Short mmCIF file of C-alpha atoms in Angstrom, two decimals:
data_model
loop_
_atom_site.label_atom_id
_atom_site.label_comp_id
_atom_site.label_asym_id
_atom_site.label_seq_id
_atom_site.Cartn_x
_atom_site.Cartn_y
_atom_site.Cartn_z
CA MET A 1 116.62 163.35 34.84
CA GLU A 2 120.38 163.30 34.63
CA MET A 3 122.33 163.21 31.39
CA VAL A 4 125.65 161.41 31.28
CA PRO A 5 128.21 161.33 28.47
CA ALA A 6 127.50 158.85 25.69
CA SER A 7 131.13 157.79 25.79
CA SER A 8 130.54 156.21 29.19
CA LEU A 9 127.90 153.86 27.81
CA CYS A 10 130.36 151.34 26.44
CA SER A 11 133.67 151.06 24.74
CA THR A 12 134.11 150.05 21.12
CA LYS A 13 135.79 146.87 22.33
CA LEU A 14 132.77 146.00 24.44
CA LEU A 15 130.39 146.83 21.64
CA CYS A 16 132.20 144.29 19.48
CA CYS A 17 130.69 141.75 21.83
CA CYS A 18 127.19 143.07 21.10
CA PHE A 19 124.85 141.25 23.45
CA LEU A 20 126.67 139.17 25.99
CA LEU A 21 123.69 136.87 26.27
CA LEU A 22 124.34 133.75 24.28
CA LEU A 23 123.27 130.79 26.32
CA THR A 24 123.85 129.44 29.78
CA PHE A 25 122.46 126.90 32.13
CA LEU A 26 120.98 126.63 35.59
CA GLY A 27 122.06 123.98 38.07
CA GLU A 28 119.85 121.83 40.26
CA SER A 29 121.21 124.04 42.97
CA ILE A 30 121.39 127.48 41.37
CA SER A 31 124.93 127.97 42.59
CA ALA A 32 126.47 124.97 41.07
CA LYS A 33 125.12 121.50 40.27
CA HIS A 34 124.97 119.65 37.00
CA ARG A 35 121.32 120.12 35.97
CA ARG A 36 121.18 123.02 33.56
CA TYR A 37 118.93 124.47 30.90
CA PRO A 38 119.36 126.94 28.05
CA ARG A 39 119.11 130.64 28.58
CA LEU A 40 117.51 133.27 26.42
CA GLY A 41 119.54 136.09 24.92
CA LEU A 42 120.67 137.88 21.79
CA PRO A 43 123.86 137.08 19.90
CA LYS A 44 127.08 138.02 21.65
CA VAL A 45 128.93 138.74 18.43
CA GLY A 46 127.52 140.09 15.21
CA ARG A 47 128.08 138.27 11.96
CA LYS A 48 130.93 139.11 9.62
CA GLY A 49 130.23 142.29 7.72
CA HIS A 50 128.08 143.79 10.46
CA PRO A 51 129.23 147.19 11.65
CA VAL A 52 130.03 147.37 15.34
CA LEU A 53 128.73 150.92 15.41
CA ASP A 54 127.20 153.05 12.73
CA ASP A 55 128.88 156.25 11.61
CA HIS A 56 126.88 158.33 14.08
CA GLN A 57 127.87 157.09 17.51
CA ASN A 58 127.68 160.65 18.82
CA ASP A 59 123.97 160.66 17.98
CA PHE A 60 123.31 158.48 21.02
CA GLU A 61 122.73 160.37 24.26
CA LEU A 62 122.63 158.57 27.58
CA PHE A 63 120.31 159.72 30.37
CA ASN A 64 119.12 158.64 33.80
CA TYR A 65 115.46 158.74 34.79
CA THR A 66 114.27 158.81 38.40
CA GLN A 67 112.14 155.68 38.36
CA THR A 68 109.57 154.46 40.89
CA LEU A 69 110.59 151.38 42.87
CA ASP A 70 107.15 149.80 43.21
CA HIS A 71 104.36 150.69 40.80
CA PHE A 72 101.73 148.48 42.41
CA ASN A 73 101.65 149.41 46.11
CA TYR A 74 101.24 152.47 48.29
CA LYS A 75 103.51 151.40 51.11
CA PRO A 76 105.98 154.11 52.13
CA GLU A 77 108.92 152.12 50.74
CA SER A 78 107.13 151.77 47.41
CA PHE A 79 107.73 155.44 46.74
CA SER A 80 111.49 154.96 46.80
CA THR A 81 113.23 155.64 43.51
CA PHE A 82 116.28 154.54 41.56
CA GLN A 83 118.14 155.81 38.52
CA GLN A 84 117.19 154.00 35.31
CA ARG A 85 119.41 154.36 32.25
CA TYR A 86 118.06 155.04 28.80
CA VAL A 87 119.51 156.16 25.48
CA ILE A 88 118.00 158.46 22.86
CA ASN A 89 118.90 158.95 19.21
CA SER A 90 116.98 161.89 17.74
CA ARG A 91 119.06 162.30 14.58
CA TYR A 92 116.32 161.10 12.22
CA TRP A 93 113.23 162.14 14.12
CA GLY A 94 110.74 164.16 12.12
CA GLY A 95 109.48 165.92 15.23
CA PRO A 96 106.14 165.93 17.06
CA ASN A 97 104.34 168.03 14.48
CA THR A 98 104.86 165.35 11.84
CA SER A 99 103.47 162.52 13.99
CA SER A 100 106.73 160.69 13.34
CA PRO A 101 106.95 157.46 15.38
CA ILE A 102 108.96 156.62 18.46
CA PHE A 103 110.71 153.23 18.41
CA VAL A 104 111.32 151.92 21.93
CA TYR A 105 113.71 149.07 22.64
CA THR A 106 112.44 147.07 25.62
CA GLY A 107 115.64 146.23 27.50
CA ASP A 108 116.33 142.61 28.34
CA GLU A 109 118.35 140.54 30.84
CA ALA A 110 121.57 142.52 30.57
CA GLY A 111 122.89 146.01 30.92
CA LEU A 112 122.16 148.50 28.19
CA ASP A 113 125.75 148.39 26.96
CA GLY A 114 125.82 147.04 23.44
CA ASP A 115 122.09 147.30 22.76
CA VAL A 116 122.36 150.44 20.67
CA SER A 117 124.69 148.75 18.21
CA ALA A 118 123.31 145.22 18.23
CA ALA A 119 119.68 146.27 17.73
CA GLY A 120 120.47 147.45 14.22
CA PHE A 121 116.88 147.08 13.04
CA MET A 122 116.11 150.36 14.80
CA THR A 123 118.94 152.47 13.38
CA ASP A 124 118.64 150.88 9.93
CA ASN A 125 114.98 151.89 9.68
CA ALA A 126 115.00 155.18 11.59
CA PRO A 127 115.60 157.30 8.44
CA ARG A 128 112.75 155.60 6.59
CA PHE A 129 110.28 156.29 9.40
CA LYS A 130 111.85 159.54 10.66
CA ALA A 131 111.74 157.83 14.03
CA LEU A 132 112.93 158.86 17.46
CA LEU A 133 114.89 155.95 18.94
CA VAL A 134 114.70 155.10 22.65
CA TYR A 135 116.54 152.25 24.42
CA ILE A 136 115.56 151.49 28.02
CA GLU A 137 117.60 149.42 30.46
CA HIS A 138 115.76 146.72 32.42
CA ARG A 139 115.65 147.26 36.19
CA TYR A 140 118.30 145.41 38.22
CA TYR A 141 120.61 145.15 35.19
CA GLY A 142 123.52 147.38 34.23
CA THR A 143 123.48 150.45 36.45
CA SER A 144 119.68 150.56 36.82
CA VAL A 145 119.70 149.06 40.29
CA PRO A 146 117.64 150.22 43.27
CA PHE A 147 118.69 150.55 46.93
CA GLY A 148 121.81 152.54 46.11
CA SER A 149 124.08 149.73 45.01
CA ARG A 150 124.11 146.37 43.32
CA LYS A 151 125.18 144.70 46.56
CA GLU A 152 122.12 145.99 48.38
CA ALA A 153 119.74 145.35 45.48
CA TYR A 154 120.78 141.68 45.32
CA ARG A 155 121.11 141.23 49.07
CA ASN A 156 118.12 138.90 49.60
CA ALA A 157 114.62 138.04 48.40
CA SER A 158 113.20 141.11 50.12
CA THR A 159 115.22 143.52 47.98
CA LEU A 160 114.94 141.29 44.90
CA GLY A 161 111.18 141.13 45.31
CA TYR A 162 110.78 144.26 43.17
CA PHE A 163 112.61 142.49 40.31
CA THR A 164 109.75 141.29 38.09
CA SER A 165 108.70 141.57 34.47
CA GLU A 166 105.52 143.38 35.56
CA GLN A 167 107.55 146.07 37.33
CA ALA A 168 109.83 146.33 34.27
CA LEU A 169 106.85 146.85 31.95
CA ALA A 170 105.50 149.52 34.28
CA ASP A 171 108.93 151.19 34.21
CA TYR A 172 108.74 151.35 30.44
CA ALA A 173 105.20 152.72 30.56
CA GLU A 174 106.14 155.49 32.98
CA LEU A 175 109.30 156.45 31.11
CA ILE A 176 107.65 156.43 27.68
CA THR A 177 104.86 158.65 29.00
CA TYR A 178 107.44 161.02 30.46
CA LEU A 179 109.37 161.19 27.17
CA LYS A 180 106.26 161.87 25.11
CA ASN A 181 105.53 164.81 27.38
CA LYS A 182 109.14 165.97 27.32
CA PHE A 183 109.28 165.94 23.52
CA GLN A 184 105.72 167.27 23.17
CA ALA A 185 105.03 164.15 21.14
CA ASP A 186 101.44 163.38 22.11
CA ASN A 187 100.62 162.52 18.49
CA SER A 188 103.68 160.37 17.88
CA PRO A 189 102.82 156.65 17.71
CA VAL A 190 105.02 154.35 19.79
CA ILE A 191 106.28 150.99 18.51
CA VAL A 192 108.00 148.73 21.06
CA LEU A 193 110.43 146.07 19.95
CA GLY A 194 112.84 143.63 21.48
CA GLY A 195 114.50 140.27 21.05
CA SER A 196 114.36 137.06 23.10
CA TYR A 197 113.23 137.97 26.65
CA GLY A 198 113.07 141.58 25.43
CA GLY A 199 110.77 140.37 22.64
CA MET A 200 108.52 138.75 25.21
CA LEU A 201 108.40 142.06 27.05
CA ALA A 202 107.52 143.90 23.84
CA ALA A 203 104.58 141.59 23.14
CA TRP A 204 103.38 141.75 26.74
CA PHE A 205 103.73 145.54 26.76
CA ARG A 206 101.38 145.84 23.81
CA LEU A 207 98.86 143.60 25.61
CA LYS A 208 99.14 145.45 28.92
CA TYR A 209 99.60 149.03 27.70
CA PRO A 210 97.80 149.35 24.33
CA HIS A 211 97.09 153.00 25.10
CA ILE A 212 100.84 153.72 25.13
CA ALA A 213 102.19 151.58 22.28
CA ILE A 214 100.26 151.09 19.04
CA GLY A 215 102.25 147.99 18.07
CA ALA A 216 105.03 145.58 18.99
CA LEU A 217 107.72 143.65 17.15
CA ALA A 218 108.55 140.59 19.25
CA ILE A 219 111.61 138.84 17.83
CA SER A 220 112.45 135.27 18.91
CA ALA A 221 110.07 135.55 21.86
CA PRO A 222 109.18 132.10 23.33
CA ILE A 223 106.06 133.29 25.14
CA LEU A 224 104.59 129.76 24.95
CA TYR A 225 107.43 127.93 26.72
CA PHE A 226 105.57 127.92 30.05
CA ASP A 227 103.39 125.40 31.87
CA ASP A 228 102.61 122.57 29.47
CA LEU A 229 102.12 124.76 26.38
CA THR A 230 105.29 123.45 24.70
CA PRO A 231 106.76 119.94 25.02
CA SER A 232 109.49 119.92 27.65
CA ASN A 233 111.99 118.45 25.21
CA GLY A 234 111.13 120.95 22.49
CA TYR A 235 114.30 123.02 22.77
CA TYR A 236 116.66 120.06 22.58
CA SER A 237 114.59 118.44 19.84
CA VAL A 238 115.27 121.42 17.59
CA VAL A 239 118.99 121.39 18.46
CA THR A 240 119.03 117.70 17.50
CA LYS A 241 117.15 118.40 14.26
CA ASP A 242 119.63 121.13 13.32
CA PHE A 243 122.60 118.80 13.75
CA ARG A 244 120.91 115.84 12.07
CA GLU A 245 119.99 117.94 9.05
CA ALA A 246 123.60 119.12 8.82
CA SER A 247 125.02 115.58 8.95
CA GLU A 248 123.63 112.22 10.00
CA SER A 249 127.09 110.94 10.91
CA CYS A 250 127.78 114.07 12.99
CA TYR A 251 124.52 113.54 14.85
CA GLU A 252 125.40 109.89 15.49
CA THR A 253 128.86 110.84 16.77
CA VAL A 254 127.45 113.31 19.25
CA LYS A 255 124.80 110.85 20.41
CA GLU A 256 127.42 108.13 20.94
CA SER A 257 129.86 110.42 22.76
CA TRP A 258 127.99 110.60 26.07
CA SER A 259 128.34 106.89 26.82
CA GLU A 260 131.96 107.03 25.71
CA ILE A 261 132.59 109.81 28.25
CA ASP A 262 131.03 107.65 30.98
CA LYS A 263 133.08 104.65 29.87
CA ILE A 264 136.39 106.49 30.13
CA ALA A 265 135.41 108.22 33.38
CA SER A 266 134.74 104.86 35.01
CA GLN A 267 138.32 103.77 34.44
CA SER A 268 141.24 104.46 36.74
CA ASN A 269 142.30 108.09 36.34
CA GLY A 270 139.52 108.46 33.76
CA LEU A 271 138.61 112.05 34.61
CA ALA A 272 142.24 113.09 34.14
CA VAL A 273 142.25 111.38 30.75
CA LEU A 274 139.12 113.27 29.73
CA ALA A 275 140.56 116.57 30.99
CA GLN A 276 143.66 116.01 28.89
CA LYS A 277 141.71 114.93 25.82
CA PHE A 278 139.52 118.05 25.92
CA LYS A 279 142.31 120.37 27.14
CA SER A 280 140.37 121.45 30.20
CA CYS A 281 141.89 124.45 31.96
CA SER A 282 141.15 122.85 35.33
CA PRO A 283 140.95 119.25 36.52
CA LEU A 284 137.54 117.65 36.05
CA ASN A 285 135.82 116.70 39.28
CA GLN A 286 132.91 114.94 37.61
CA THR A 287 131.75 114.06 34.11
CA SER A 288 128.89 116.56 34.32
CA GLU A 289 131.38 119.42 33.94
CA LEU A 290 132.50 118.13 30.55
CA LYS A 291 129.00 117.12 29.49
CA ASP A 292 127.60 120.53 30.40
CA PHE A 293 130.36 122.23 28.44
CA LEU A 294 129.60 120.14 25.36
CA ASP A 295 125.86 120.62 25.84
CA SER A 296 126.40 124.38 25.92
CA THR A 297 128.63 124.30 22.83
CA TYR A 298 126.06 122.42 20.76
CA CYS A 299 123.16 124.58 21.94
CA VAL A 300 124.99 127.84 21.23
CA ALA A 301 125.80 126.61 17.73
CA ALA A 302 122.16 125.74 17.05
CA GLN A 303 120.57 128.76 18.71
CA TYR A 304 122.77 131.16 16.77
CA ASP A 305 123.14 129.13 13.58
CA ALA A 306 123.42 132.25 11.45
CA PRO A 307 124.84 132.96 8.00
CA PRO A 308 127.37 133.12 6.61
CA GLU A 309 129.24 130.89 9.07
CA TYR A 310 126.40 128.54 10.12
CA PRO A 311 128.10 127.22 13.27
CA VAL A 312 126.32 123.85 13.20
CA ASN A 313 127.77 123.13 9.76
CA VAL A 314 131.18 124.28 10.97
CA MET A 315 131.07 121.89 13.91
CA CYS A 316 129.77 118.96 11.89
CA LYS A 317 132.31 119.49 9.13
CA ALA A 318 135.08 119.30 11.73
CA ILE A 319 133.56 116.25 13.45
CA ASP A 320 133.10 114.39 10.16
CA GLY A 321 136.43 115.59 8.80
CA ALA A 322 138.61 114.38 11.66
CA PRO A 323 141.53 112.20 10.52
CA ASP A 324 140.80 108.57 9.73
CA GLY A 325 141.05 106.43 12.81
CA SER A 326 139.95 109.21 15.16
CA GLY A 327 137.85 108.01 18.06
CA VAL A 328 134.44 109.37 18.92
CA LEU A 329 135.76 111.83 21.49
CA ASP A 330 138.59 112.96 19.21
CA ARG A 331 135.95 113.84 16.64
CA VAL A 332 133.86 115.66 19.22
CA PHE A 333 136.88 117.65 20.35
CA ALA A 334 137.57 118.62 16.73
CA GLY A 335 134.06 120.11 16.70
CA VAL A 336 134.79 122.03 19.89
CA VAL A 337 137.93 123.54 18.38
CA ALA A 338 136.03 124.48 15.23
CA ALA A 339 133.32 126.18 17.28
CA SER A 340 135.49 127.88 19.89
CA GLY A 341 138.78 128.38 18.08
CA GLU A 342 142.18 126.95 18.88
CA GLU A 343 142.95 127.65 22.55
CA GLU A 344 145.68 126.58 24.93
CA CYS A 345 142.92 125.21 27.15
CA TYR A 346 139.13 125.32 27.43
CA ASP A 347 137.39 126.60 30.53
CA MET A 348 134.60 124.14 31.20
CA SER A 349 132.94 126.47 33.70
CA TYR A 350 132.96 129.70 31.69
CA GLY A 351 130.03 130.47 29.44
CA GLY A 352 131.29 133.83 28.20
CA PHE A 353 128.73 135.79 30.17
CA ASP A 354 128.72 138.71 32.54
CA ASP A 355 128.43 137.30 36.08
CA GLU A 356 126.28 140.26 37.09
CA ALA A 357 123.79 139.57 34.31
CA LEU A 358 123.73 135.89 35.25
CA ASP A 359 122.88 136.76 38.85
CA GLY A 360 119.84 138.70 37.67
CA TRP A 361 118.67 135.99 35.29
CA TYR A 362 119.03 133.31 37.97
CA TRP A 363 116.64 135.28 40.15
CA GLN A 364 114.17 135.73 37.31
CA ILE A 365 114.01 132.04 36.47
CA CYS A 366 113.64 131.23 40.17
CA SER A 367 110.69 133.56 40.55
CA GLU A 368 108.36 133.86 37.56
CA MET A 369 110.28 132.94 34.37
CA VAL A 370 110.15 129.16 34.84
CA PHE A 371 110.87 127.45 31.51
CA PRO A 372 110.18 123.70 31.92
CA ILE A 373 112.95 122.56 29.59
CA GLY A 374 114.18 118.98 29.80
CA ARG A 375 114.61 115.84 27.72
CA GLY A 376 113.88 112.15 27.87
CA SER A 377 116.18 109.18 27.45
CA ASN A 378 115.85 108.65 23.69
CA ASP A 379 114.17 111.71 22.22
CA THR A 380 117.24 113.85 21.43
CA MET A 381 120.95 113.42 20.74
CA PHE A 382 121.61 114.33 24.39
CA PRO A 383 121.52 112.15 27.52
CA ALA A 384 118.32 112.13 29.55
CA ALA A 385 117.76 115.12 31.82
CA PRO A 386 114.03 115.44 32.59
CA PHE A 387 112.63 118.62 34.06
CA VAL A 388 111.25 117.83 37.52
CA LEU A 389 109.30 120.80 38.83
CA ASN A 390 109.42 119.88 42.51
CA GLU A 391 113.20 119.47 42.46
CA TYR A 392 113.54 122.73 40.56
CA MET A 393 111.39 124.60 43.06
CA GLU A 394 113.32 123.19 46.00
CA SER A 395 116.63 124.24 44.46
CA CYS A 396 115.35 127.80 44.05
CA HIS A 397 114.04 127.82 47.61
CA GLU A 398 117.42 126.63 48.82
CA GLU A 399 119.12 129.48 47.01
CA TYR A 400 116.74 132.37 47.68
CA GLY A 401 114.42 131.29 50.47
CA VAL A 402 111.36 131.63 48.23
CA TYR A 403 109.61 129.29 45.81
CA PRO A 404 109.05 130.09 42.13
CA ARG A 405 105.57 130.69 40.75
CA PRO A 406 105.73 128.40 37.71
CA HIS A 407 102.20 129.18 36.50
CA TRP A 408 102.23 132.93 37.00
CA VAL A 409 103.33 133.94 33.49
CA THR A 410 100.33 132.28 31.86
CA THR A 411 98.06 133.72 34.55
CA GLU A 412 99.40 137.24 34.08
CA PHE A 413 99.98 137.33 30.34
CA GLY A 414 98.03 134.38 28.96
CA GLY A 415 99.13 131.55 26.71
CA HIS A 416 96.54 128.80 27.02
CA ASP A 417 94.30 128.68 23.95
CA ILE A 418 96.26 131.68 22.73
CA LYS A 419 94.69 131.86 19.28
CA THR A 420 91.13 132.11 20.60
CA VAL A 421 92.07 134.53 23.36
CA LEU A 422 94.31 136.92 21.43
CA GLU A 423 91.98 136.90 18.46
CA LYS A 424 89.39 138.59 20.66
CA PHE A 425 91.37 141.44 22.17
CA ALA A 426 94.94 141.68 20.81
CA SER A 427 96.15 143.62 17.78
CA ASN A 428 99.29 144.93 16.09
CA ILE A 429 101.88 142.39 17.21
CA ILE A 430 104.49 140.75 15.00
CA PHE A 431 105.94 137.49 16.29
CA SER A 432 109.17 136.93 14.37
CA ASN A 433 111.12 133.67 14.47
CA GLY A 434 113.79 131.63 12.73
CA LEU A 435 113.02 127.93 12.85
CA ARG A 436 116.63 126.86 13.37
CA ASP A 437 116.41 128.60 16.73
CA PRO A 438 115.54 126.01 19.41
CA TYR A 439 113.47 128.60 21.25
CA SER A 440 111.24 129.06 18.20
CA ILE A 441 109.34 125.96 19.28
CA GLY A 442 107.93 128.08 22.10
CA GLY A 443 107.11 130.99 19.82
CA VAL A 444 103.94 132.01 17.98
CA LEU A 445 104.32 130.42 14.54
CA GLU A 446 100.91 131.03 12.99
CA ASN A 447 98.81 134.11 12.45
CA ILE A 448 96.39 134.84 15.28
CA SER A 449 94.43 137.46 13.35
CA ASP A 450 94.91 139.97 10.56
CA SER A 451 97.06 142.16 12.82
CA VAL A 452 98.64 139.62 15.21
CA VAL A 453 100.89 137.84 12.77
CA ALA A 454 103.72 135.33 12.65
CA VAL A 455 106.69 136.08 10.38
CA TYR A 456 109.28 133.31 10.26
CA THR A 457 111.96 131.78 8.08
CA THR A 458 112.97 128.13 8.04
CA GLU A 459 116.66 129.09 7.81
CA GLY A 460 116.70 131.78 10.50
CA SER A 461 118.19 131.60 13.99
CA HIS A 462 117.75 133.39 17.33
CA CYS A 463 117.17 137.16 17.02
CA LEU A 464 118.85 137.31 13.64
CA ASP A 465 116.50 139.91 12.18
CA ILE A 466 117.12 142.43 14.96
CA LEU A 467 120.83 142.67 14.08
CA PRO A 468 122.12 145.36 11.70
CA ALA A 469 121.52 144.66 8.03
CA SER A 470 124.56 143.55 6.05
CA ASP A 471 125.45 143.38 2.38
CA ASP A 472 125.85 139.61 2.65
CA ASP A 473 122.39 139.01 4.15
CA PRO A 474 120.60 136.17 2.34
CA ASP A 475 117.41 136.98 0.44
CA TRP A 476 115.17 135.24 2.98
CA LEU A 477 116.49 137.45 5.78
CA VAL A 478 116.06 140.61 3.70
CA LYS A 479 112.47 139.58 2.93
CA GLN A 480 111.76 138.84 6.59
CA ARG A 481 112.85 142.31 7.64
CA ASP A 482 111.02 143.93 4.72
CA THR A 483 107.82 142.17 5.72
CA GLU A 484 108.16 143.45 9.27
CA VAL A 485 108.81 147.00 8.07
CA LYS A 486 105.78 146.99 5.76
CA ILE A 487 103.51 145.77 8.54
CA ILE A 488 104.76 148.52 10.85
CA GLU A 489 104.23 151.08 8.09
CA GLY A 490 100.64 149.90 7.87
CA TRP A 491 100.12 150.36 11.61
CA ILE A 492 101.49 153.90 11.50
CA ALA A 493 99.49 154.82 8.40
CA GLU A 494 96.30 153.59 10.07
CA TYR A 495 97.15 155.47 13.25
CA ASN A 496 97.79 158.71 11.39
CA ALA A 497 94.61 158.32 9.34
CA ASN A 498 92.57 157.86 12.50
CA LEU A 499 94.38 160.78 14.14
CA LYS A 500 93.47 163.01 11.21
CA LYS A 501 89.82 162.03 11.53
CA THR A 502 89.65 162.79 15.25
CA LYS A 503 91.86 165.88 15.33
CA PRO A 504 89.77 169.05 15.70
CA GLN A 505 89.66 171.14 12.55
CA ILE A 506 90.53 174.85 12.79
CA GLN A 507 87.55 176.98 11.85
CA MET A 508 88.31 179.79 9.39
#
């Protein structure tokens, strides 16, 4: 294990960005075509009033752990290792003798930079629980890359073949076990938690490694958006609902705008006219570039429709409030400006994401994380873009030379008839959602059992409850977090009671 300075983890400026993972889209060909679908991820920027860092930044220590490359084979190359980053905050920990818990953040599809500040639920509640805080970086993201360099790790499907959620979960299991031994914390209960893809990992970790973690908080985790468990158009149906609830006229404007774009594009010099109207930084080569940009803008607003700004309302207010006589596209552009701010030009190709993180996520969704997200011709406010599995698989094969396994997630982790199945063998999992989040439609929204529970709010958005608490948090968000905390307290109390019963008594 190698310790590195905490100051090298991330700069304050970078931490202001929190999680870089807002939303992005995948082309029919991964490298570039027009067919895209929404990405998972936590908010890039915290809400107003949220601290970028708490007052104890120096409490975070960054380490490297020598991690096993392949946990599931005994080939000589499987015993190779790589350096995996993790962060520890022991400021509030009560110590092993008190059976104080260990909270473990299951790293997601990005580098660790920013996690320690954005995942405020952990630091906010550490004093209450006297918890040791651990944040683990997901393999192949950040600096936790095997084969000596990022270039080699991403070289081809052979080196990327070790890049799976199963390997990541095994990484967490090995590292948590190591840390419990290091801190002599055999009696300290472990709670895993994460948001979005990280929330999926937290839930799956509890199912796969119940002997290591006594419970999991899975925030905004769409574990049911695989196979045919969730309607393909579910994501975009929720985006449409969010906009329609904000304003019927706004919804109608957006719905009408797609045909208007096609109408102008069909005219002489039409793409140039559209580029000028939307202040594109580069010439438009096809209408899909503009449509994808608008698609992304609407989806980001809905997925992260958080208080106090409520981006959907901001966009719709601008669209509806455009000057009298404004055309449909003028109104739409007013919404873009309201959402993105006044800029000299708008980059239609830039999603605001780290290219390195995107490379990793593209591999994941072309291997096992196949979300069948699409939409029909008249079931959302967007133009038709059905999900066609065969085309999707061919595009991935063209890019990587391997085909995805679209049914593997439900085979490995389950999902079909989830209530009956999990009721029999699962326990101590909180599935937290906000119903304004389009990905909530693929989440667990009803209690499975007394200890596998759904906690949701109708007003909430993607991963909102994992962010740091703020004085301007609405009551429903405060109650959501309080409910989660009380459930976790119950798990720990039960664990400690059982530990007391089984712990050998000293004879006098």
